[in-house]
Tab-separated table of C-alpha atoms and ligand atoms in Angstrom:
chain	number	residue	atom	x	y	z
L	1	MET	CA	0.000	0.000	0.000
L	2	SER	CA	1.362	3.431	-0.820
L	3	ALA	CA	0.722	6.517	1.268
L	4	ALA	CA	-0.935	8.092	-1.768
L	5	ASN	CA	-3.929	5.763	-1.359
L	6	LEU	CA	-4.814	7.374	1.944
L	7	ASN	CA	-7.081	10.381	2.272
L	8	VAL	CA	-8.255	12.335	5.275
L	9	SER	CA	-11.570	14.179	5.530
L	10	PRO	CA	-11.628	17.851	4.400
L	11	GLU	CA	-11.997	18.871	8.084
L	12	LEU	CA	-8.853	16.997	9.136
L	13	GLU	CA	-7.017	18.170	6.010
L	14	SER	CA	-7.767	21.772	6.999
L	15	LEU	CA	-6.818	21.172	10.648
L	16	ILE	CA	-3.472	19.605	9.674
L	17	ALA	CA	-2.746	22.455	7.269
L	18	ARG	CA	-3.397	25.252	9.758
L	19	LEU	CA	-1.913	23.797	12.961
L	20	PRO	CA	1.470	25.373	13.796
L	21	LYS	CA	3.915	22.466	13.676
L	22	VAL	CA	7.205	21.697	15.364
L	23	GLU	CA	9.595	19.309	13.614
L	24	LEU	CA	11.966	17.417	15.918
L	25	HIS	CA	13.367	14.692	13.659
L	26	LEU	CA	14.721	16.003	10.383
L	27	HIS	CA	18.144	15.265	8.890
L	28	ILE	CA	19.038	18.298	6.818
L	29	GLU	CA	21.052	16.085	4.428
L	30	GLY	CA	17.839	14.084	3.972
L	31	THR	CA	16.129	17.104	2.420
L	32	LEU	CA	18.440	17.040	-0.615
L	33	GLU	CA	16.019	16.749	-3.530
L	34	PRO	CA	17.368	15.144	-6.730
L	35	GLU	CA	17.036	18.444	-8.668
L	36	LEU	CA	19.240	20.272	-6.167
L	37	ALA	CA	21.662	17.326	-6.000
L	38	PHE	CA	22.226	17.564	-9.755
L	39	ALA	CA	22.516	21.364	-9.680
L	40	LEU	CA	25.175	21.185	-6.946
L	41	ALA	CA	26.972	18.323	-8.697
L	42	LYS	CA	27.262	20.517	-11.784
L	43	ARG	CA	28.379	23.579	-9.826
L	44	ASN	CA	31.042	21.559	-7.979
L	45	ASP	CA	32.067	19.422	-10.952
L	46	ILE	CA	31.183	16.179	-9.174
L	47	ALA	CA	29.862	13.132	-11.028
L	48	LEU	CA	26.829	11.471	-9.479
L	49	PRO	CA	26.494	7.756	-10.302
L	50	PHE	CA	23.099	8.389	-11.960
L	51	ALA	CA	22.300	9.672	-15.451
L	52	ASN	CA	19.685	12.199	-14.385
L	53	VAL	CA	17.089	13.254	-11.793
L	54	GLU	CA	14.655	10.524	-12.843
L	55	ALA	CA	17.275	7.788	-12.574
L	56	LEU	CA	18.259	8.986	-9.095
L	57	ARG	CA	14.651	9.143	-7.944
L	58	ALA	CA	14.027	5.663	-9.381
L	59	ALA	CA	16.752	4.347	-7.053
L	60	TYR	CA	14.679	5.336	-3.986
L	61	ASN	CA	13.574	1.804	-3.451
L	62	PHE	CA	14.920	0.736	-0.103
L	63	LYS	CA	14.774	-2.602	1.636
L	64	ASP	CA	16.102	-1.427	4.994
L	65	LEU	CA	17.947	1.411	6.735
L	66	GLN	CA	21.380	0.467	5.337
L	67	SER	CA	20.247	0.377	1.706
L	68	PHE	CA	18.965	3.939	2.196
L	69	LEU	CA	22.088	5.135	4.017
L	70	ASP	CA	24.347	3.916	1.177
L	71	LEU	CA	22.549	6.173	-1.307
L	72	TYR	CA	22.128	9.018	1.181
L	73	TYR	CA	25.868	9.249	1.919
L	74	ALA	CA	26.684	8.963	-1.799
L	75	THR	CA	24.455	11.899	-2.820
L	76	ALA	CA	25.670	14.027	0.124
L	77	ALA	CA	29.011	14.164	-1.759
L	78	VAL	CA	27.669	17.089	-3.834
L	79	LEU	CA	27.593	19.324	-0.722
L	80	ARG	CA	30.909	21.144	-0.563
L	81	THR	CA	30.664	24.864	0.133
L	82	ARG	CA	28.958	27.235	2.543
L	83	LYS	CA	26.669	28.230	-0.339
L	84	ASP	CA	25.672	24.573	-0.859
L	85	PHE	CA	24.663	24.095	2.784
L	86	TYR	CA	22.736	27.358	2.600
L	87	ALA	CA	20.851	26.215	-0.530
L	88	LEU	CA	20.082	22.848	1.072
L	89	ALA	CA	18.672	24.304	4.279
L	90	MET	CA	16.845	27.164	2.572
L	91	SER	CA	14.993	24.775	0.296
L	92	TYR	CA	13.940	22.780	3.384
L	93	PHE	CA	12.704	25.913	5.178
L	94	THR	CA	10.689	26.993	2.126
L	95	ARG	CA	8.880	23.638	2.093
L	96	ALA	CA	8.554	23.579	5.880
L	97	PHE	CA	6.931	27.023	5.822
L	98	ALA	CA	4.403	25.814	3.238
L	99	ASP	CA	3.604	22.947	5.632
L	100	GLY	CA	3.025	25.229	8.627
L	101	VAL	CA	6.267	24.494	10.485
L	102	VAL	CA	7.049	27.236	13.005
L	103	HIS	CA	10.017	25.628	14.772
L	104	ALA	CA	12.473	22.939	13.627
L	105	GLU	CA	15.363	21.187	15.368
L	106	LEU	CA	17.637	20.005	12.572
L	107	PHE	CA	20.065	17.102	12.649
L	108	PHE	CA	23.266	17.309	10.664
L	109	ASP	CA	26.126	14.829	10.277
L	110	PRO	CA	29.488	16.665	10.357
L	111	GLN	CA	31.470	13.444	9.852
L	112	THR	CA	29.785	12.830	6.486
L	113	HIS	CA	31.313	16.092	5.288
L	114	THR	CA	34.633	16.484	7.105
L	115	VAL	CA	35.791	13.079	5.814
L	116	ARG	CA	35.545	14.571	2.286
L	117	GLY	CA	37.645	17.586	3.262
L	118	VAL	CA	34.703	19.982	3.725
L	119	ASN	CA	35.429	22.745	6.225
L	120	LEU	CA	33.290	22.418	9.363
L	121	GLY	CA	32.996	26.222	9.507
L	122	ASP	CA	31.354	26.175	6.063
L	123	VAL	CA	28.812	23.576	7.231
L	124	PHE	CA	27.895	25.631	10.301
L	125	GLY	CA	28.067	28.896	8.356
L	126	GLY	CA	25.776	27.837	5.516
L	127	LEU	CA	23.235	26.276	7.851
L	128	ARG	CA	23.313	29.314	10.160
L	129	ASP	CA	22.824	31.754	7.239
L	130	ALA	CA	19.735	29.800	6.159
L	131	MET	CA	18.388	29.607	9.726
L	132	THR	CA	18.706	33.388	10.041
L	133	ASP	CA	17.022	33.984	6.671
L	134	ALA	CA	14.251	31.484	7.492
L	135	HIS	CA	13.550	33.427	10.658
L	136	ASN	CA	13.488	36.762	8.861
L	137	ARG	CA	11.527	35.542	5.845
L	138	TYR	CA	9.167	32.961	7.343
L	139	GLY	CA	9.250	33.551	11.116
L	140	ILE	CA	10.544	29.980	11.575
L	141	THR	CA	12.820	29.435	14.582
L	142	SER	CA	15.331	26.594	14.490
L	143	GLU	CA	18.181	24.869	16.305
L	144	LEU	CA	20.929	22.483	15.226
L	145	ILE	CA	21.654	19.056	16.696
L	146	LEU	CA	25.050	17.607	15.803
L	147	CYS	CA	24.801	13.854	15.184
L	148	PHE	CA	27.560	11.300	15.566
L	149	LEU	CA	27.655	8.473	13.026
L	150	ARG	CA	27.248	5.327	15.091
L	151	HIS	CA	28.917	3.035	12.528
L	152	LEU	CA	32.147	4.921	13.309
L	153	SER	CA	34.068	4.649	16.603
L	154	GLU	CA	33.476	6.536	19.840
L	155	GLN	CA	36.985	7.955	19.462
L	156	GLU	CA	35.961	9.525	16.156
L	157	ALA	CA	32.821	10.934	17.803
L	158	LEU	CA	34.981	12.457	20.572
L	159	GLU	CA	37.246	14.035	17.943
L	160	THR	CA	34.203	15.405	16.112
L	161	LEU	CA	32.881	16.972	19.313
L	162	GLN	CA	36.307	18.496	19.939
L	163	GLN	CA	36.428	19.948	16.401
L	164	ALA	CA	32.969	21.447	16.894
L	165	LEU	CA	33.861	23.247	20.144
L	166	PRO	CA	34.762	26.528	18.406
L	167	TYR	CA	31.120	26.499	17.184
L	168	ARG	CA	29.633	25.520	20.544
L	169	LYS	CA	27.093	28.359	20.442
L	170	GLU	CA	25.831	27.173	17.051
L	171	PHE	CA	24.257	23.915	18.231
L	172	VAL	CA	21.897	23.072	21.046
L	173	GLY	CA	22.574	19.356	21.371
L	174	VAL	CA	24.025	16.127	20.061
L	175	GLY	CA	22.392	13.042	18.590
L	176	LEU	CA	23.254	9.579	17.315
L	177	ASP	CA	22.325	8.281	13.864
L	178	SER	CA	23.329	5.970	10.973
L	179	GLY	CA	23.228	2.146	10.992
L	180	GLU	CA	21.686	1.044	14.267
L	181	ARG	CA	22.116	-2.738	14.279
L	182	GLY	CA	25.353	-3.737	16.020
L	183	ASN	CA	26.020	-0.135	17.098
L	184	PRO	CA	24.276	0.170	20.474
L	185	PRO	CA	24.045	3.408	22.455
L	186	SER	CA	26.419	1.865	25.044
L	187	LYS	CA	29.235	2.351	22.496
L	188	PHE	CA	28.941	6.145	23.002
L	189	VAL	CA	28.676	6.568	26.785
L	190	ASN	CA	31.806	8.714	27.141
L	191	VAL	CA	31.095	11.146	24.318
L	192	PHE	CA	27.531	11.671	25.526
L	193	ALA	CA	28.775	12.269	29.100
L	194	LYS	CA	31.206	14.852	27.697
L	195	ALA	CA	28.399	16.518	25.700
L	196	ARG	CA	26.210	16.724	28.805
L	197	GLU	CA	29.103	18.263	30.781
L	198	LEU	CA	29.290	20.924	28.082
L	199	GLY	CA	25.633	21.769	28.697
L	200	LEU	CA	24.448	20.202	25.447
L	201	ARG	CA	21.066	18.518	25.173
L	202	VAL	CA	21.157	14.871	24.138
L	203	VAL	CA	18.963	12.694	21.924
L	204	ALA	CA	19.575	9.380	20.131
L	205	HIS	CA	18.040	7.219	17.440
L	206	ALA	CA	17.006	3.980	19.132
L	207	GLY	CA	14.452	1.278	18.430
L	208	GLU	CA	14.097	2.017	14.703
L	209	GLU	CA	15.720	-1.244	13.546
L	210	GLY	CA	17.474	-1.980	16.832
L	211	PRO	CA	15.777	-3.762	19.748
L	212	ALA	CA	13.908	-2.269	22.721
L	213	GLY	CA	17.104	-2.820	24.744
L	214	TYR	CA	18.747	0.012	22.780
L	215	ILE	CA	16.002	2.373	24.022
L	216	TYR	CA	16.812	1.448	27.623
L	217	GLU	CA	20.505	2.075	26.915
L	218	ALA	CA	19.766	5.482	25.359
L	219	LEU	CA	17.697	6.453	28.413
L	220	ASP	CA	19.843	4.979	31.166
L	221	LEU	CA	23.379	5.212	29.766
L	222	LEU	CA	23.230	8.232	27.457
L	223	LYS	CA	20.526	9.965	29.545
L	224	VAL	CA	18.706	11.310	26.503
L	225	ASP	CA	15.791	13.751	26.653
L	226	ARG	CA	14.029	12.198	23.654
L	227	ILE	CA	14.155	8.992	21.648
L	228	ASP	CA	14.316	9.300	17.867
L	229	HIS	CA	11.980	6.705	16.300
L	230	GLY	CA	11.625	4.363	19.303
L	231	VAL	CA	8.844	2.385	17.649
L	232	ARG	CA	10.256	-0.970	18.746
L	233	CYS	CA	9.501	-0.031	22.392
L	234	ASP	CA	6.294	-1.887	21.705
L	235	GLU	CA	8.102	-5.206	22.150
L	236	ASP	CA	8.388	-4.460	25.868
L	237	PRO	CA	5.159	-3.410	27.669
L	238	GLU	CA	7.128	-2.259	30.712
L	239	LEU	CA	9.142	0.079	28.517
L	240	VAL	CA	5.982	1.510	26.953
L	241	ALA	CA	4.607	2.106	30.464
L	242	ARG	CA	7.833	3.852	31.480
L	243	LEU	CA	7.903	6.069	28.371
L	244	ALA	CA	4.304	7.092	29.112
L	245	ARG	CA	4.900	7.650	32.833
L	246	GLU	CA	8.046	9.728	32.285
L	247	ARG	CA	6.556	11.539	29.275
L	248	ILE	CA	9.654	10.819	27.182
L	249	PRO	CA	9.014	12.136	23.672
L	250	LEU	CA	9.356	9.736	20.736
L	251	THR	CA	10.097	11.469	17.445
L	252	VAL	CA	8.289	9.054	15.138
L	253	CYS	CA	8.637	9.255	11.338
L	254	PRO	CA	5.820	7.184	9.828
L	255	LEU	CA	6.619	7.545	6.107
L	256	SER	CA	10.277	6.775	6.844
L	257	ASN	CA	9.210	3.617	8.693
L	258	LEU	CA	7.136	2.614	5.680
L	259	LYS	CA	9.843	3.379	3.110
L	260	LEU	CA	12.578	1.556	5.106
L	261	CYS	CA	10.322	-1.462	5.721
L	262	VAL	CA	10.231	-0.975	9.508
L	263	VAL	CA	6.474	-1.442	8.939
L	264	LYS	CA	4.924	-3.161	5.924
L	265	ASP	CA	1.730	-1.129	5.903
L	266	LEU	CA	1.017	2.213	7.546
L	267	ARG	CA	-2.265	0.779	8.800
L	268	ASN	CA	-0.208	-1.566	11.005
L	269	HIS	CA	1.937	1.205	12.464
L	270	ASN	CA	1.889	1.317	16.276
L	271	PHE	CA	1.766	5.141	16.385
L	272	ALA	CA	-1.904	5.330	17.432
L	273	LYS	CA	-1.482	2.508	19.936
L	274	LEU	CA	1.426	4.326	21.605
L	275	LEU	CA	-0.456	7.646	21.555
L	276	ARG	CA	-3.478	6.013	23.193
L	277	ALA	CA	-1.189	4.360	25.780
L	278	GLY	CA	-0.102	7.865	26.852
L	279	VAL	CA	3.312	7.973	25.149
L	280	ALA	CA	4.361	11.470	24.005
L	281	VAL	CA	4.647	10.554	20.326
L	282	THR	CA	5.313	13.198	17.677
L	283	ILE	CA	5.150	13.131	13.855
L	284	ASN	CA	8.220	14.052	11.808
L	285	SER	CA	9.650	13.593	8.328
L	286	ASP	CA	13.220	12.224	8.915
L	287	ASP	CA	14.609	12.393	5.338
L	288	PRO	CA	11.682	13.790	3.372
L	289	ALA	CA	13.418	14.049	-0.017
L	290	TYR	CA	13.919	10.269	0.052
L	291	PHE	CA	10.811	9.033	1.839
L	292	GLY	CA	8.011	10.579	-0.201
L	293	GLY	CA	6.766	13.370	1.998
L	294	TYR	CA	7.419	16.357	4.240
L	295	ILE	CA	5.851	16.817	7.662
L	296	ALA	CA	2.269	17.580	6.579
L	297	ASP	CA	2.308	14.499	4.316
L	298	ASN	CA	3.354	12.466	7.359
L	299	TYR	CA	0.479	13.911	9.414
L	300	ARG	CA	-2.057	13.252	6.646
L	301	ALA	CA	-0.889	9.711	5.898
L	302	THR	CA	-0.766	8.757	9.589
L	303	ALA	CA	-4.157	10.284	10.385
L	304	ALA	CA	-5.729	8.524	7.400
L	305	ALA	CA	-4.114	5.128	7.969
L	306	LEU	CA	-4.787	5.003	11.694
L	307	GLY	CA	-8.015	6.975	11.966
L	308	LEU	CA	-6.621	9.681	14.237
L	309	SER	CA	-9.253	12.078	15.588
L	310	ALA	CA	-8.968	15.874	15.460
L	311	ALA	CA	-8.212	15.922	19.198
L	312	GLU	CA	-5.458	13.339	18.710
L	313	ILE	CA	-3.860	15.330	15.896
L	314	VAL	CA	-3.851	18.422	18.104
L	315	ALA	CA	-2.350	16.395	20.980
L	316	VAL	CA	0.474	15.242	18.700
L	317	THR	CA	1.370	18.838	17.765
L	318	GLU	CA	1.323	19.730	21.476
L	319	ASN	CA	3.639	16.805	22.275
L	320	ALA	CA	6.154	18.215	19.794
L	321	VAL	CA	6.061	21.654	21.436
L	322	ARG	CA	6.554	20.170	24.918
L	323	GLY	CA	9.326	17.882	23.697
L	324	SER	CA	11.230	20.674	21.930
L	325	TYR	CA	14.159	22.713	23.204
L	326	LEU	CA	12.172	25.936	23.064
L	327	ALA	CA	12.205	28.063	26.234
L	328	ALA	CA	9.231	27.628	28.591
L	329	THR	CA	7.738	31.006	27.638
L	330	GLU	CA	7.954	30.131	23.933
L	331	LYS	CA	6.310	26.777	24.598
L	332	THR	CA	3.416	28.454	26.387
L	333	ALA	CA	2.952	30.952	23.558
L	334	LEU	CA	3.037	28.213	20.930
L	335	LEU	CA	0.578	26.006	22.822
L	336	GLY	CA	-1.754	29.023	22.823
L	337	ARG	CA	-1.375	29.358	19.039
L	338	ILE	CA	-2.180	25.668	18.614
L	339	ARG	CA	-5.306	26.001	20.742
L	340	ALA	CA	-6.431	29.025	18.717
L	341	ALA	CA	-5.796	27.239	15.397
L	342	ALA	CA	-7.609	24.108	16.588
L	343	ALA	CA	-10.646	26.108	17.764
L	344	ARG	CA	-11.119	28.229	14.650
L	345	PRO	CA	-13.854	26.302	12.768
L	346	ILE	CA	-15.908	25.793	15.921
L	347	GLN	CA	-15.978	29.557	16.500
L	348	LEU	CA	-17.104	30.100	12.908
L	349	THR	CA	-19.979	27.623	13.276
L	350	VAL	CA	-21.153	29.214	16.501
L	351	ARG	CA	-21.348	32.689	15.007
V	401	LIG	N1	18.096	6.383	10.962
V	401	LIG	C1	19.409	6.428	11.221
V	401	LIG	N2	20.218	7.279	10.635
V	401	LIG	C2	19.728	8.150	9.760
V	401	LIG	C3	18.390	8.147	9.449
V	401	LIG	C4	17.527	7.223	10.090
V	401	LIG	O1	16.292	7.146	9.880
V	401	LIG	N3	18.207	9.136	8.547
V	401	LIG	C5	19.408	9.708	8.329
V	401	LIG	N4	20.335	9.115	9.064
V	402	LIG	ZN1	16.458	9.872	11.616
């Protein structure tokens, strides 16, 4: 079943469109659309192993996380200069604005770029320029989360953190991504402890392809504030109960889960079950250029497949605000905007 077969009612469509949204799980490299990839390849005189945009898009047929990552790291090779990172992030913000995103916490993978000789200052600089312009142009606020590649060693993660220290003010936290199986959170205890000492916030991908045990490790060893994905928590009822009790946000990415075969059919996704069990689940787009949809597409497909109610959709947007790294006053203001947006049609009917 493809997500395109799923439709929501006009009322829910309108609600999803107008709700102010917070995106907490978005890899900026995963917003590289094939058109931009080819434009940057040309500008930088880099050959992509595909004849054209259509051939690249046709390769977006993944059987698991690793088959996606292989292509994702290969296309990221076109990103070289400050201008390239600016173009990448600005094109994301333009789409995010169209989808009603008001705040985004963006992952980026410095190791994917520094290994190719890209200057870390150019990565931070280009992303920062776009974040500033997105704020001025669209009113979108944003933060950066520096992710360590978990298929590499902890020593390399420590070196990456060290290299990023001159830019400490540019990022709010650290995360952990890339191939999960065989690379448990426990491999990164020291670098996460160091990040926390530096006052950085910490998150980690866990329980996407890896077992529920990796979620416990992320919580208890890395002491994360949120779990990215986390959908395999379901294999352990005690863990689900703990996530609900402690209100630990899960940044779920339904279309990613479908595209990477974490679930076979969106109608079997455990998102609604977790929501109804009291877990603070949120909806996000992960790598939208590769997975067939940005954040509003993820909301629509999930609502349609799982029969989410209007109140549940609103609750999901509120979970994202509460789970974000916005200041308390900003959270309160944004929750007020969500309530106002959710109430609008009712007020019109009453009048
Ligand atoms: N999982 C792990 N690493 C990633 C992902 C993901 O979904 N997207 C980009 N890097
Ligand atoms: Zn991810």
